[in-house]
Amino acid sequence: MLYREQTDETLVMLTLAGDQDAYEGLVLRYQKAVLASALSVTHREFMAEDAAQDAFVTAWMKLNTLQEPQKFGSWVCRIAKYRAVNLAKRYRDYIPFDEVENFVDDTAEDITGYYNDQAERELLLHCVEKLSEKIGTVIRLHYFEGLSVSDIAKRMSLAEGTVKSRLSAGRDQIRKE
């Protein structure tokens, strides 16, 4: 079967049906765009390549949550940007952030945007419930009520750095879960 002639929607459906060659067709179709999306954030080819590979793996694992299969390309490019931002944050001691473009600050990132179907949201909420009270409260206030780091700090009488570290710890624990 010639995958180049198939639509994204068809290739997604074939992949979900177990045809791994169909996913390879999607990867080949979008590898340059995904790399460019990541590179627009990091400006470092090695980091962009890591983010792109991460994006394709994540997309493959979450493919069943994609509600509009015809939009696979924009979806995987968006994942690549998030992965690039995460890599840039991880290596912030080595990369000056004034060189990072398209950076999305923690206060603007909504982790619930990754989860498109109800089962995933319920799993996320369940993970948040398992967090300690201090960390869980900060996560709920930030991601579910939309409060900024400074608003949470004022409301809870905490330093902003404490709020940021609790958000980071909460995200790490949710990822592990």
mmCIF file of C-alpha atoms in Angstrom, residues 10-168:
data_model
loop_
_atom_site.group_PDB
_atom_site.id
_atom_site.type_symbol
_atom_site.label_atom_id
_atom_site.label_comp_id
_atom_site.label_asym_id
_atom_site.label_seq_id
_atom_site.Cartn_x
_atom_site.Cartn_y
_atom_site.Cartn_z
ATOM 1 C CA THR A 10 -6.692 7.194 6.968
ATOM 2 C CA LEU A 11 -3.145 6.706 8.221
ATOM 3 C CA VAL A 12 -4.200 7.396 11.819
ATOM 4 C CA MET A 13 -7.038 4.887 11.533
ATOM 5 C CA LEU A 14 -4.733 2.278 9.979
ATOM 6 C CA THR A 15 -2.222 2.812 12.784
ATOM 7 C CA LEU A 16 -4.939 2.404 15.399
ATOM 8 C CA ALA A 17 -5.943 -0.812 13.633
ATOM 9 C CA GLY A 18 -2.407 -2.138 14.104
ATOM 10 C CA ASP A 19 -0.655 -1.175 10.856
ATOM 11 C CA GLN A 20 2.680 0.210 12.099
ATOM 12 C CA ASP A 21 3.823 1.017 8.566
ATOM 13 C CA ALA A 22 1.012 3.556 8.409
ATOM 14 C CA TYR A 23 2.493 5.401 11.385
ATOM 15 C CA GLU A 24 5.874 5.355 9.691
ATOM 16 C CA GLY A 25 4.138 7.105 6.782
ATOM 17 C CA LEU A 26 2.928 9.827 9.163
ATOM 18 C CA VAL A 27 6.399 10.201 10.655
ATOM 19 C CA LEU A 28 7.985 10.541 7.214
ATOM 20 C CA ARG A 29 5.323 13.053 6.183
ATOM 21 C CA TYR A 30 5.770 15.306 9.225
ATOM 22 C CA GLN A 31 9.348 14.801 10.397
ATOM 23 C CA LYS A 32 10.606 18.065 8.896
ATOM 24 C CA ALA A 33 7.686 20.104 10.230
ATOM 25 C CA VAL A 34 7.990 18.580 13.699
ATOM 26 C CA LEU A 35 11.734 19.235 13.780
ATOM 27 C CA ALA A 36 11.152 22.816 12.622
ATOM 28 C CA SER A 37 8.554 23.337 15.392
ATOM 29 C CA ALA A 38 10.985 22.153 18.039
ATOM 30 C CA LEU A 39 13.877 24.090 16.502
ATOM 31 C CA SER A 40 11.805 27.303 16.587
ATOM 32 C CA VAL A 41 11.863 27.008 20.376
ATOM 33 C CA THR A 42 15.352 25.705 21.167
ATOM 34 C CA HIS A 43 17.551 26.944 18.297
ATOM 35 C CA ARG A 44 19.688 23.919 19.098
ATOM 36 C CA GLU A 45 19.498 21.079 16.605
ATOM 37 C CA PHE A 46 20.379 18.295 19.041
ATOM 38 C CA MET A 47 17.655 19.417 21.463
ATOM 39 C CA ALA A 48 15.153 19.843 18.652
ATOM 40 C CA GLU A 49 15.871 16.323 17.420
ATOM 41 C CA ASP A 50 15.276 14.934 20.925
ATOM 42 C CA ALA A 51 12.041 16.900 21.245
ATOM 43 C CA ALA A 52 10.872 15.729 17.803
ATOM 44 C CA GLN A 53 11.549 12.091 18.617
ATOM 45 C CA ASP A 54 9.776 12.519 21.960
ATOM 46 C CA ALA A 55 6.832 14.109 20.167
ATOM 47 C CA PHE A 56 6.431 11.204 17.759
ATOM 48 C CA VAL A 57 6.631 8.655 20.573
ATOM 49 C CA THR A 58 4.091 10.607 22.631
ATOM 50 C CA ALA A 59 1.809 10.995 19.624
ATOM 51 C CA TRP A 60 1.966 7.260 18.944
ATOM 52 C CA MET A 61 1.161 6.448 22.574
ATOM 53 C CA LYS A 62 -1.713 8.986 22.717
ATOM 54 C CA LEU A 63 -2.980 8.479 19.173
ATOM 55 C CA ASN A 64 -6.270 7.060 20.408
ATOM 56 C CA THR A 65 -6.991 10.401 22.152
ATOM 57 C CA LEU A 66 -6.721 12.425 18.929
ATOM 58 C CA GLN A 67 -10.287 13.526 18.279
ATOM 59 C CA GLU A 68 -9.648 14.974 14.814
ATOM 60 C CA PRO A 69 -7.313 12.565 12.981
ATOM 61 C CA GLN A 70 -7.149 14.863 9.952
ATOM 62 C CA LYS A 71 -5.265 17.350 12.164
ATOM 63 C CA PHE A 72 -2.462 14.943 13.083
ATOM 64 C CA GLY A 73 0.223 17.252 11.662
ATOM 65 C CA SER A 74 -0.647 20.308 13.748
ATOM 66 C CA TRP A 75 -1.203 18.102 16.808
ATOM 67 C CA VAL A 76 2.226 16.449 16.642
ATOM 68 C CA CYS A 77 3.902 19.819 15.946
ATOM 69 C CA ARG A 78 2.245 21.264 19.056
ATOM 70 C CA ILE A 79 3.482 18.286 21.085
ATOM 71 C CA ALA A 80 6.989 18.919 19.708
ATOM 72 C CA LYS A 81 6.880 22.535 20.897
ATOM 73 C CA TYR A 82 5.827 21.440 24.393
ATOM 74 C CA ARG A 83 8.599 18.841 24.454
ATOM 75 C CA ALA A 84 11.123 21.437 23.290
ATOM 76 C CA VAL A 85 10.022 23.826 26.032
ATOM 77 C CA ASN A 86 10.372 21.041 28.603
ATOM 78 C CA LEU A 87 13.884 20.232 27.373
ATOM 79 C CA ALA A 88 14.830 23.913 27.434
ATOM 80 C CA LYS A 89 13.579 24.162 31.019
ATOM 81 C CA ARG A 90 15.516 21.064 32.023
ATOM 82 C CA TYR A 91 18.723 22.506 30.613
ATOM 83 C CA ARG A 92 18.094 26.110 31.599
ATOM 84 C CA ASP A 93 21.417 26.259 33.441
ATOM 85 C CA TYR A 94 23.168 25.662 30.118
ATOM 86 C CA ILE A 95 20.957 27.677 27.773
ATOM 87 C CA PRO A 96 20.229 31.362 28.348
ATOM 88 C CA PHE A 97 16.466 31.835 28.025
ATOM 89 C CA ASP A 98 16.875 35.072 26.101
ATOM 90 C CA GLU A 99 17.949 32.784 23.222
ATOM 91 C CA VAL A 100 14.838 30.603 23.478
ATOM 92 C CA GLU A 101 11.964 31.735 21.280
ATOM 93 C CA ASN A 102 8.323 30.699 21.484
ATOM 94 C CA PHE A 103 8.896 29.925 25.165
ATOM 95 C CA VAL A 104 5.738 29.075 27.075
ATOM 96 C CA ASP A 105 6.002 30.018 30.737
ATOM 97 C CA ASP A 106 4.750 27.598 33.417
ATOM 98 C CA THR A 107 2.005 30.038 34.281
ATOM 99 C CA ALA A 108 0.585 29.772 30.757
ATOM 100 C CA GLU A 109 0.949 26.012 30.276
ATOM 101 C CA ASP A 110 -2.255 24.071 30.843
ATOM 102 C CA ILE A 111 -1.464 20.408 31.339
ATOM 103 C CA THR A 112 -5.123 19.471 30.912
ATOM 104 C CA GLY A 113 -4.790 20.467 27.232
ATOM 105 C CA TYR A 114 -2.923 17.225 26.592
ATOM 106 C CA TYR A 115 -5.890 15.141 27.620
ATOM 107 C CA ASN A 116 -8.695 15.122 25.130
ATOM 108 C CA ASP A 117 -11.048 12.465 26.346
ATOM 109 C CA GLN A 118 -12.949 12.033 29.580
ATOM 110 C CA ALA A 119 -11.097 8.897 30.710
ATOM 111 C CA GLU A 120 -7.766 10.727 30.505
ATOM 112 C CA ARG A 121 -9.155 13.687 32.482
ATOM 113 C CA GLU A 122 -10.480 11.371 35.165
ATOM 114 C CA LEU A 123 -7.082 9.684 35.378
ATOM 115 C CA LEU A 124 -5.407 13.092 35.711
ATOM 116 C CA LEU A 125 -7.798 14.130 38.489
ATOM 117 C CA HIS A 126 -7.179 10.812 40.236
ATOM 118 C CA CYS A 127 -3.408 11.456 40.082
ATOM 119 C CA VAL A 128 -3.888 14.958 41.521
ATOM 120 C CA GLU A 129 -5.918 13.486 44.395
ATOM 121 C CA LYS A 130 -2.953 11.237 45.285
ATOM 122 C CA LEU A 131 -0.659 14.242 45.784
ATOM 123 C CA SER A 132 0.055 15.599 49.236
ATOM 124 C CA GLU A 133 -2.371 18.275 50.400
ATOM 125 C CA LYS A 134 0.187 21.096 49.977
ATOM 126 C CA ILE A 135 1.178 20.122 46.444
ATOM 127 C CA GLY A 136 -2.335 19.076 45.368
ATOM 128 C CA THR A 137 -3.800 22.405 46.464
ATOM 129 C CA VAL A 138 -1.243 24.367 44.446
ATOM 130 C CA ILE A 139 -1.804 22.161 41.361
ATOM 131 C CA ARG A 140 -5.602 22.533 41.591
ATOM 132 C CA LEU A 141 -5.425 26.306 42.081
ATOM 133 C CA HIS A 142 -3.050 26.775 39.158
ATOM 134 C CA TYR A 143 -4.296 24.321 36.542
ATOM 135 C CA PHE A 144 -7.964 23.887 37.358
ATOM 136 C CA GLU A 145 -8.846 27.319 38.754
ATOM 137 C CA GLY A 146 -6.411 29.247 36.565
ATOM 138 C CA LEU A 147 -4.670 31.243 39.294
ATOM 139 C CA SER A 148 -1.223 32.647 38.595
ATOM 140 C CA VAL A 149 1.816 31.772 40.687
ATOM 141 C CA SER A 150 1.698 35.188 42.390
ATOM 142 C CA ASP A 151 -2.037 34.851 43.138
ATOM 143 C CA ILE A 152 -1.482 31.425 44.709
ATOM 144 C CA ALA A 153 1.440 32.779 46.733
ATOM 145 C CA LYS A 154 -0.723 35.606 48.087
ATOM 146 C CA ARG A 155 -3.704 33.354 48.801
ATOM 147 C CA MET A 156 -1.632 30.727 50.615
ATOM 148 C CA SER A 157 0.869 33.156 52.216
ATOM 149 C CA LEU A 158 3.803 31.475 50.483
ATOM 150 C CA ALA A 159 6.839 32.680 48.592
ATOM 151 C CA GLU A 160 6.471 32.499 44.806
ATOM 152 C CA GLY A 161 9.495 30.210 44.690
ATOM 153 C CA THR A 162 7.706 27.771 46.996
ATOM 154 C CA VAL A 163 4.651 27.776 44.740
ATOM 155 C CA LYS A 164 6.829 27.139 41.678
ATOM 156 C CA SER A 165 8.669 24.282 43.376
ATOM 157 C CA ARG A 166 5.370 22.698 44.456
ATOM 158 C CA LEU A 167 4.038 22.996 40.899
ATOM 159 C CA SER A 168 7.199 21.367 39.587
#
